[in-house]
mmCIF file of C-alpha atoms in Angstrom:
data_model
loop_
_atom_site.group_PDB
_atom_site.id
_atom_site.type_symbol
_atom_site.label_atom_id
_atom_site.label_comp_id
_atom_site.label_asym_id
_atom_site.label_seq_id
_atom_site.Cartn_x
_atom_site.Cartn_y
_atom_site.Cartn_z
ATOM 1 C CA UNK R 1269 26.762 -103.299 156.168
ATOM 2 C CA UNK R 1270 30.017 -101.524 155.353
ATOM 3 C CA UNK R 1271 32.459 -103.321 153.061
ATOM 4 C CA UNK R 1272 35.263 -105.119 154.900
ATOM 5 C CA UNK R 1273 38.726 -103.579 154.998
ATOM 6 C CA UNK R 1274 40.799 -104.135 151.902
ATOM 7 C CA UNK R 1275 43.427 -106.069 153.846
ATOM 8 C CA UNK R 1276 40.932 -108.485 155.396
ATOM 9 C CA UNK R 1277 41.920 -112.130 155.107
ATOM 10 C CA UNK R 1278 39.288 -113.782 152.941
ATOM 11 C CA UNK R 1279 40.759 -117.217 153.306
ATOM 12 C CA UNK R 1280 43.306 -119.072 151.258
ATOM 13 C CA UNK R 1281 43.619 -117.213 147.968
ATOM 14 C CA UNK R 1282 45.052 -120.344 146.397
ATOM 15 C CA UNK R 1283 42.191 -122.556 147.574
ATOM 16 C CA UNK R 1284 41.108 -123.104 143.998
ATOM 17 C CA UNK R 1285 44.272 -122.407 141.967
ATOM 18 C CA UNK R 1286 43.817 -125.134 139.384
ATOM 19 C CA UNK R 1287 40.122 -125.839 139.585
ATOM 20 C CA UNK R 1288 37.936 -124.871 136.647
ATOM 21 C CA UNK R 1289 36.111 -121.586 137.209
ATOM 22 C CA UNK R 1290 32.486 -122.042 136.176
ATOM 23 C CA UNK R 1291 29.436 -119.861 136.778
ATOM 24 C CA UNK R 1292 28.303 -122.224 139.521
ATOM 25 C CA UNK R 1293 31.684 -121.960 141.275
ATOM 26 C CA UNK R 1294 31.574 -118.167 141.057
ATOM 27 C CA UNK R 1295 28.017 -117.977 142.412
ATOM 28 C CA UNK R 1296 28.715 -120.420 145.231
ATOM 29 C CA UNK R 1297 31.698 -118.353 146.364
ATOM 30 C CA UNK R 1298 29.630 -115.162 146.096
ATOM 31 C CA UNK R 1299 26.915 -116.717 148.254
ATOM 32 C CA UNK R 1300 29.481 -117.654 150.895
ATOM 33 C CA UNK R 1301 30.719 -114.057 151.014
ATOM 34 C CA UNK R 1302 27.175 -112.683 151.290
ATOM 35 C CA UNK R 1303 26.295 -115.191 154.002
ATOM 36 C CA UNK R 1304 29.330 -114.055 155.975
ATOM 37 C CA UNK R 1305 29.518 -110.313 155.295
ATOM 38 C CA UNK R 1306 26.249 -109.275 153.680
ATOM 39 C CA UNK R 1307 25.632 -107.892 150.211
ATOM 40 C CA UNK R 1308 27.837 -104.886 150.984
ATOM 41 C CA UNK R 1309 30.768 -107.213 151.609
ATOM 42 C CA UNK R 1310 30.690 -108.610 148.075
ATOM 43 C CA UNK R 1311 32.850 -107.150 145.335
ATOM 44 C CA UNK R 1312 34.334 -108.602 142.193
ATOM 45 C CA UNK R 1313 37.830 -108.011 143.569
ATOM 46 C CA UNK R 1314 37.143 -109.793 146.865
ATOM 47 C CA UNK R 1315 35.453 -112.642 145.039
ATOM 48 C CA UNK R 1316 38.429 -113.009 142.719
ATOM 49 C CA UNK R 1317 40.768 -113.098 145.713
ATOM 50 C CA UNK R 1318 38.736 -115.874 147.323
ATOM 51 C CA UNK R 1319 38.844 -117.877 144.099
ATOM 52 C CA UNK R 1320 42.524 -117.159 143.500
ATOM 53 C CA UNK R 1321 41.881 -115.674 140.069
ATOM 54 C CA UNK R 1322 42.296 -112.403 138.229
ATOM 55 C CA UNK R 1323 39.090 -110.349 138.567
ATOM 56 C CA UNK R 1324 38.764 -110.098 134.796
ATOM 57 C CA UNK R 1325 38.089 -113.837 134.620
ATOM 58 C CA UNK R 1326 34.923 -113.379 136.706
ATOM 59 C CA UNK R 1327 33.431 -111.005 134.155
ATOM 60 C CA UNK R 1328 33.061 -113.935 131.783
ATOM 61 C CA UNK R 1329 30.441 -115.319 134.147
ATOM 62 C CA UNK R 1330 28.877 -112.097 135.468
ATOM 63 C CA UNK R 1331 29.307 -108.797 133.618
ATOM 64 C CA UNK R 1332 28.811 -106.729 136.778
ATOM 65 C CA UNK R 1333 27.861 -106.951 140.440
ATOM 66 C CA UNK R 1334 24.143 -106.587 139.660
ATOM 67 C CA UNK R 1335 24.262 -109.672 137.448
ATOM 68 C CA UNK R 1336 26.184 -111.480 140.181
ATOM 69 C CA UNK R 1337 23.482 -110.673 142.745
ATOM 70 C CA UNK R 1338 20.767 -111.829 140.352
ATOM 71 C CA UNK R 1339 22.663 -115.076 139.887
ATOM 72 C CA UNK R 1340 22.935 -115.627 143.639
ATOM 73 C CA UNK R 1341 19.179 -115.045 144.055
ATOM 74 C CA UNK R 1342 18.500 -117.468 141.210
ATOM 75 C CA UNK R 1343 20.774 -120.119 142.745
ATOM 76 C CA UNK R 1344 19.072 -119.863 146.144
ATOM 77 C CA UNK R 1345 15.552 -119.951 144.672
ATOM 78 C CA UNK R 1346 16.512 -123.024 142.655
ATOM 79 C CA UNK R 1347 16.499 -124.856 146.002
ATOM 80 C CA UNK R 1348 12.811 -124.047 146.524
ATOM 81 C CA UNK R 1349 10.966 -127.183 145.438
ATOM 82 C CA UNK R 1350 7.417 -127.044 144.098
ATOM 83 C CA UNK R 1351 5.512 -130.151 142.999
ATOM 84 C CA UNK R 1352 2.991 -128.862 140.435
ATOM 85 C CA UNK R 1353 1.419 -132.328 140.166
ATOM 86 C CA UNK R 1354 0.471 -132.546 143.860
ATOM 87 C CA UNK R 1355 -3.325 -133.078 144.065
ATOM 88 C CA UNK R 1356 -3.368 -131.369 147.482
ATOM 89 C CA UNK R 1357 -2.786 -127.781 146.382
ATOM 90 C CA UNK R 1358 -3.123 -126.314 149.888
ATOM 91 C CA UNK R 1359 -0.728 -128.874 151.362
ATOM 92 C CA UNK R 1360 1.775 -128.147 148.606
ATOM 93 C CA UNK R 1361 1.597 -124.408 149.271
ATOM 94 C CA UNK R 1362 2.306 -125.114 152.950
ATOM 95 C CA UNK R 1363 5.360 -127.143 151.945
ATOM 96 C CA UNK R 1364 6.533 -124.310 149.683
ATOM 97 C CA UNK R 1365 6.082 -121.788 152.495
ATOM 98 C CA UNK R 1366 8.077 -123.926 154.912
ATOM 99 C CA UNK R 1367 10.803 -124.385 152.313
ATOM 100 C CA UNK R 1368 10.994 -120.648 151.651
ATOM 101 C CA UNK R 1369 11.291 -119.903 155.366
ATOM 102 C CA UNK R 1370 14.058 -122.512 155.694
ATOM 103 C CA UNK R 1371 16.005 -120.869 152.861
ATOM 104 C CA UNK R 1372 15.563 -117.458 154.458
ATOM 105 C CA UNK R 1373 16.865 -118.675 157.811
ATOM 106 C CA UNK R 1374 19.800 -120.440 156.145
ATOM 107 C CA UNK R 1375 20.729 -117.335 154.100
ATOM 108 C CA UNK R 1376 19.361 -114.277 155.958
ATOM 109 C CA UNK R 1377 21.679 -111.874 154.130
ATOM 110 C CA UNK R 1378 20.199 -113.029 150.804
ATOM 111 C CA UNK R 1379 16.603 -112.247 151.809
ATOM 112 C CA UNK R 1380 16.776 -108.630 150.566
ATOM 113 C CA UNK R 1381 17.806 -109.970 147.155
ATOM 114 C CA UNK R 1382 14.814 -112.316 147.089
ATOM 115 C CA UNK R 1383 12.315 -109.693 148.284
ATOM 116 C CA UNK R 1384 13.386 -106.372 146.789
ATOM 117 C CA UNK R 1385 15.475 -106.950 143.658
ATOM 118 C CA UNK R 1386 12.703 -108.627 141.637
ATOM 119 C CA UNK R 1387 10.411 -105.640 142.257
ATOM 120 C CA UNK R 1388 12.821 -103.417 140.328
ATOM 121 C CA UNK R 1389 12.996 -105.766 137.335
ATOM 122 C CA UNK R 1390 10.224 -106.460 134.791
ATOM 123 C CA UNK R 1391 9.124 -110.094 134.768
ATOM 124 C CA UNK R 1392 10.523 -110.799 131.320
ATOM 125 C CA UNK R 1393 13.976 -109.519 132.296
ATOM 126 C CA UNK R 1394 14.356 -111.534 135.499
ATOM 127 C CA UNK R 1395 16.635 -114.595 135.556
ATOM 128 C CA UNK R 1396 14.542 -117.601 134.447
ATOM 129 C CA UNK R 1397 15.322 -119.510 137.635
ATOM 130 C CA UNK R 1398 13.672 -116.830 139.761
ATOM 131 C CA UNK R 1399 10.448 -117.298 137.781
ATOM 132 C CA UNK R 1400 10.330 -121.087 138.109
ATOM 133 C CA UNK R 1401 8.457 -121.115 141.453
ATOM 134 C CA UNK R 1402 5.840 -118.772 139.953
ATOM 135 C CA UNK R 1403 5.316 -120.977 136.905
ATOM 136 C CA UNK R 1404 5.172 -124.161 138.982
ATOM 137 C CA UNK R 1405 2.680 -122.696 141.466
ATOM 138 C CA UNK R 1406 0.478 -121.408 138.644
ATOM 139 C CA UNK R 1407 0.577 -124.911 137.166
ATOM 140 C CA UNK R 1408 -0.301 -126.452 140.539
ATOM 141 C CA UNK R 1409 -3.287 -124.162 141.024
ATOM 142 C CA UNK R 1410 -4.693 -124.266 137.495
ATOM 143 C CA UNK R 1411 -4.494 -128.063 137.597
ATOM 144 C CA UNK R 1412 -6.505 -127.864 140.826
ATOM 145 C CA UNK R 1413 -9.216 -125.992 138.919
ATOM 146 C CA UNK R 1414 -8.470 -122.337 139.686
ATOM 147 C CA UNK R 1415 -8.626 -119.852 136.840
ATOM 148 C CA UNK R 1416 -5.363 -118.282 135.714
ATOM 149 C CA UNK R 1417 -6.138 -114.874 137.313
ATOM 150 C CA UNK R 1418 -7.204 -116.534 140.595
ATOM 151 C CA UNK R 1419 -4.035 -118.642 140.617
ATOM 152 C CA UNK R 1420 -2.006 -115.457 140.228
ATOM 153 C CA UNK R 1421 -3.924 -113.821 143.110
ATOM 154 C CA UNK R 1422 -3.126 -116.812 145.321
ATOM 155 C CA UNK R 1423 0.571 -116.698 144.402
ATOM 156 C CA UNK R 1424 0.767 -112.984 145.168
ATOM 157 C CA UNK R 1425 -1.068 -113.383 148.464
ATOM 158 C CA UNK R 1426 1.173 -116.278 149.508
ATOM 159 C CA UNK R 1427 4.479 -114.620 148.707
ATOM 160 C CA UNK R 1428 3.350 -111.250 150.012
ATOM 161 C CA UNK R 1429 2.677 -113.000 153.313
ATOM 162 C CA UNK R 1430 5.951 -114.970 153.171
ATOM 163 C CA UNK R 1431 8.086 -111.909 152.466
ATOM 164 C CA UNK R 1432 6.539 -110.053 155.368
ATOM 165 C CA UNK R 1433 6.869 -113.064 157.631
ATOM 166 C CA UNK R 1434 10.557 -113.748 157.005
ATOM 167 C CA UNK R 1435 11.495 -110.073 157.267
ATOM 168 C CA UNK R 1436 9.603 -109.850 160.537
ATOM 169 C CA UNK R 1437 11.118 -113.059 161.902
ATOM 170 C CA UNK R 1438 14.663 -112.057 161.019
ATOM 171 C CA UNK R 1439 14.229 -108.719 162.770
ATOM 172 C CA UNK R 1440 12.707 -109.935 166.026
ATOM 173 C CA UNK R 1441 15.215 -108.271 168.332
ATOM 174 C CA UNK R 1442 15.547 -108.643 172.079
ATOM 175 C CA UNK R 1443 17.099 -105.637 173.812
ATOM 176 C CA UNK R 1444 18.105 -107.335 177.071
ATOM 177 C CA UNK R 1445 18.092 -111.135 176.628
ATOM 178 C CA UNK R 1446 19.200 -111.761 180.218
ATOM 179 C CA UNK R 1447 16.155 -110.032 181.684
ATOM 180 C CA UNK R 1448 13.375 -112.284 182.962
ATOM 181 C CA UNK R 1449 10.640 -109.647 182.679
ATOM 182 C CA UNK R 1450 9.279 -109.527 179.109
ATOM 183 C CA UNK R 1451 8.662 -105.786 179.216
ATOM 184 C CA UNK R 1452 12.311 -105.214 180.068
ATOM 185 C CA UNK R 1453 13.661 -107.816 177.647
ATOM 186 C CA UNK R 1454 11.982 -106.104 174.698
ATOM 187 C CA UNK R 1455 12.654 -102.578 175.854
ATOM 188 C CA UNK R 1456 8.916 -101.834 175.803
ATOM 189 C CA UNK R 1457 9.174 -100.083 179.149
ATOM 190 C CA UNK R 1458 10.518 -97.134 177.137
ATOM 191 C CA UNK R 1459 7.106 -96.602 175.513
ATOM 192 C CA UNK R 1460 4.657 -94.254 177.269
ATOM 193 C CA UNK R 1461 1.992 -96.461 178.808
ATOM 194 C CA UNK R 1462 -0.816 -94.050 177.937
ATOM 195 C CA UNK R 1463 0.121 -94.008 174.253
ATOM 196 C CA UNK R 1464 0.891 -97.726 173.773
ATOM 197 C CA UNK R 1465 -1.186 -99.653 176.326
ATOM 198 C CA UNK R 1466 -1.992 -102.599 174.051
ATOM 199 C CA UNK R 1467 1.534 -102.989 172.728
ATOM 200 C CA UNK R 1468 2.943 -103.009 176.262
ATOM 201 C CA UNK R 1469 0.292 -105.485 177.416
ATOM 202 C CA UNK R 1470 1.307 -107.910 174.643
ATOM 203 C CA UNK R 1471 4.902 -108.154 175.886
ATOM 204 C CA UNK R 1472 4.560 -111.865 176.842
ATOM 205 C CA UNK R 1473 3.205 -112.754 173.395
ATOM 206 C CA UNK R 1474 5.893 -110.706 171.658
ATOM 207 C CA UNK R 1475 8.660 -112.216 173.765
ATOM 208 C CA UNK R 1476 7.504 -115.764 173.089
ATOM 209 C CA UNK R 1477 7.609 -115.260 169.305
ATOM 210 C CA UNK R 1478 8.097 -118.558 167.475
ATOM 211 C CA UNK R 1479 8.702 -118.256 163.748
ATOM 212 C CA UNK R 1480 7.504 -121.741 162.831
ATOM 213 C CA UNK R 1481 4.299 -121.375 164.849
ATOM 214 C CA UNK R 1482 3.629 -117.909 163.433
ATOM 215 C CA UNK R 1483 4.105 -119.239 159.913
ATOM 216 C CA UNK R 1484 1.612 -122.061 160.405
ATOM 217 C CA UNK R 1485 -0.952 -119.740 161.996
ATOM 218 C CA UNK R 1486 -0.588 -117.259 159.164
ATOM 219 C CA UNK R 1487 -0.987 -120.023 156.593
ATOM 220 C CA UNK R 1488 -4.123 -121.253 158.378
ATOM 221 C CA UNK R 1489 -5.659 -117.800 158.049
ATOM 222 C CA UNK R 1490 -4.480 -117.256 154.479
ATOM 223 C CA UNK R 1491 -5.420 -120.642 153.045
ATOM 224 C CA UNK R 1492 -8.781 -120.744 154.825
ATOM 225 C CA UNK R 1493 -9.624 -117.362 153.364
ATOM 226 C CA UNK R 1494 -8.502 -118.392 149.899
ATOM 227 C CA UNK R 1495 -10.483 -121.618 150.061
ATOM 228 C CA UNK R 1496 -13.615 -119.741 151.124
ATOM 229 C CA UNK R 1497 -13.356 -116.924 148.590
ATOM 230 C CA UNK R 1498 -11.813 -118.646 145.568
ATOM 231 C CA UNK R 1499 -13.407 -121.928 144.638
ATOM 232 C CA UNK R 1500 -11.623 -124.067 142.057
ATOM 233 C CA UNK R 1501 -13.678 -125.349 139.178
ATOM 234 C CA UNK R 1502 -14.447 -129.070 139.362
ATOM 235 C CA UNK R 1503 -12.350 -131.184 137.076
ATOM 236 C CA UNK R 1504 -14.006 -131.752 133.732
ATOM 237 C CA UNK R 1505 -15.764 -135.091 133.566
ATOM 238 C CA UNK R 1506 -15.611 -137.145 130.361
ATOM 239 C CA UNK R 1507 -18.862 -137.224 128.446
ATOM 240 C CA UNK R 1508 -20.556 -140.615 128.894
ATOM 241 C CA UNK R 1509 -20.751 -142.745 125.795
ATOM 242 C CA UNK R 1510 -24.011 -144.219 124.474
ATOM 243 C CA UNK R 1511 -25.494 -147.009 126.512
ATOM 244 C CA UNK R 1512 -25.898 -150.534 125.179
ATOM 245 C CA UNK R 1513 -29.649 -149.916 124.687
ATOM 246 C CA UNK R 1514 -28.958 -146.736 122.742
ATOM 247 C CA UNK R 1515 -26.529 -148.554 120.528
ATOM 248 C CA UNK R 1516 -29.075 -151.352 120.016
ATOM 249 C CA UNK R 1517 -31.802 -148.864 119.053
ATOM 250 C CA UNK R 1518 -29.417 -147.118 116.698
ATOM 251 C CA UNK R 1519 -29.072 -150.211 114.545
#
């Protein structure tokens, strides 16, 4: 998305003239700009104008735009709740998946930050808040009896699926929403029938896409496969103590 014109009205520049500028305030304002105008619409100068401050003040909280984007991703991911003590590991992963989808739908312009930026940053250099879901899910799964490597495989499989799902859901486009014929609504009539017979035949299924239903179906497939192929170790049982007869004989 192209940056907005320099003379665009970003709201009341004096909306926060006397309020204390903290990192949280800066990140919240940055998120609002991204939600409205996309990542390309965010600049330190625009953000300073929204906050009614000199741009140099913002550099105390984010040395550059890259750090600002990392902070926004960290703030959004902080809303993703994981209960590592949940005894139902599969149920907890479903709850995490639903929560991630909800965040993606609430902040669609932030999704590229959540999906692509971490891939360009080594784990140890990522903002700690972006690693919290990983640590909590590893804790959840190792407590359930999975080995560390298997827990990592499950995390990667889950978030690989989630990233693909939310990107797909956000890009489900209808060409002609007023059309009643599914082939026309999706523009699939443009495809040569001899080259894409199956894709054209699935027009009703494609047109009736439901993100929540697709998520649950995908999780059914994923979690069933994980349960079948990766079996957690049973919880260690305490060694039984000597019986009363044993203690009597030991006298």
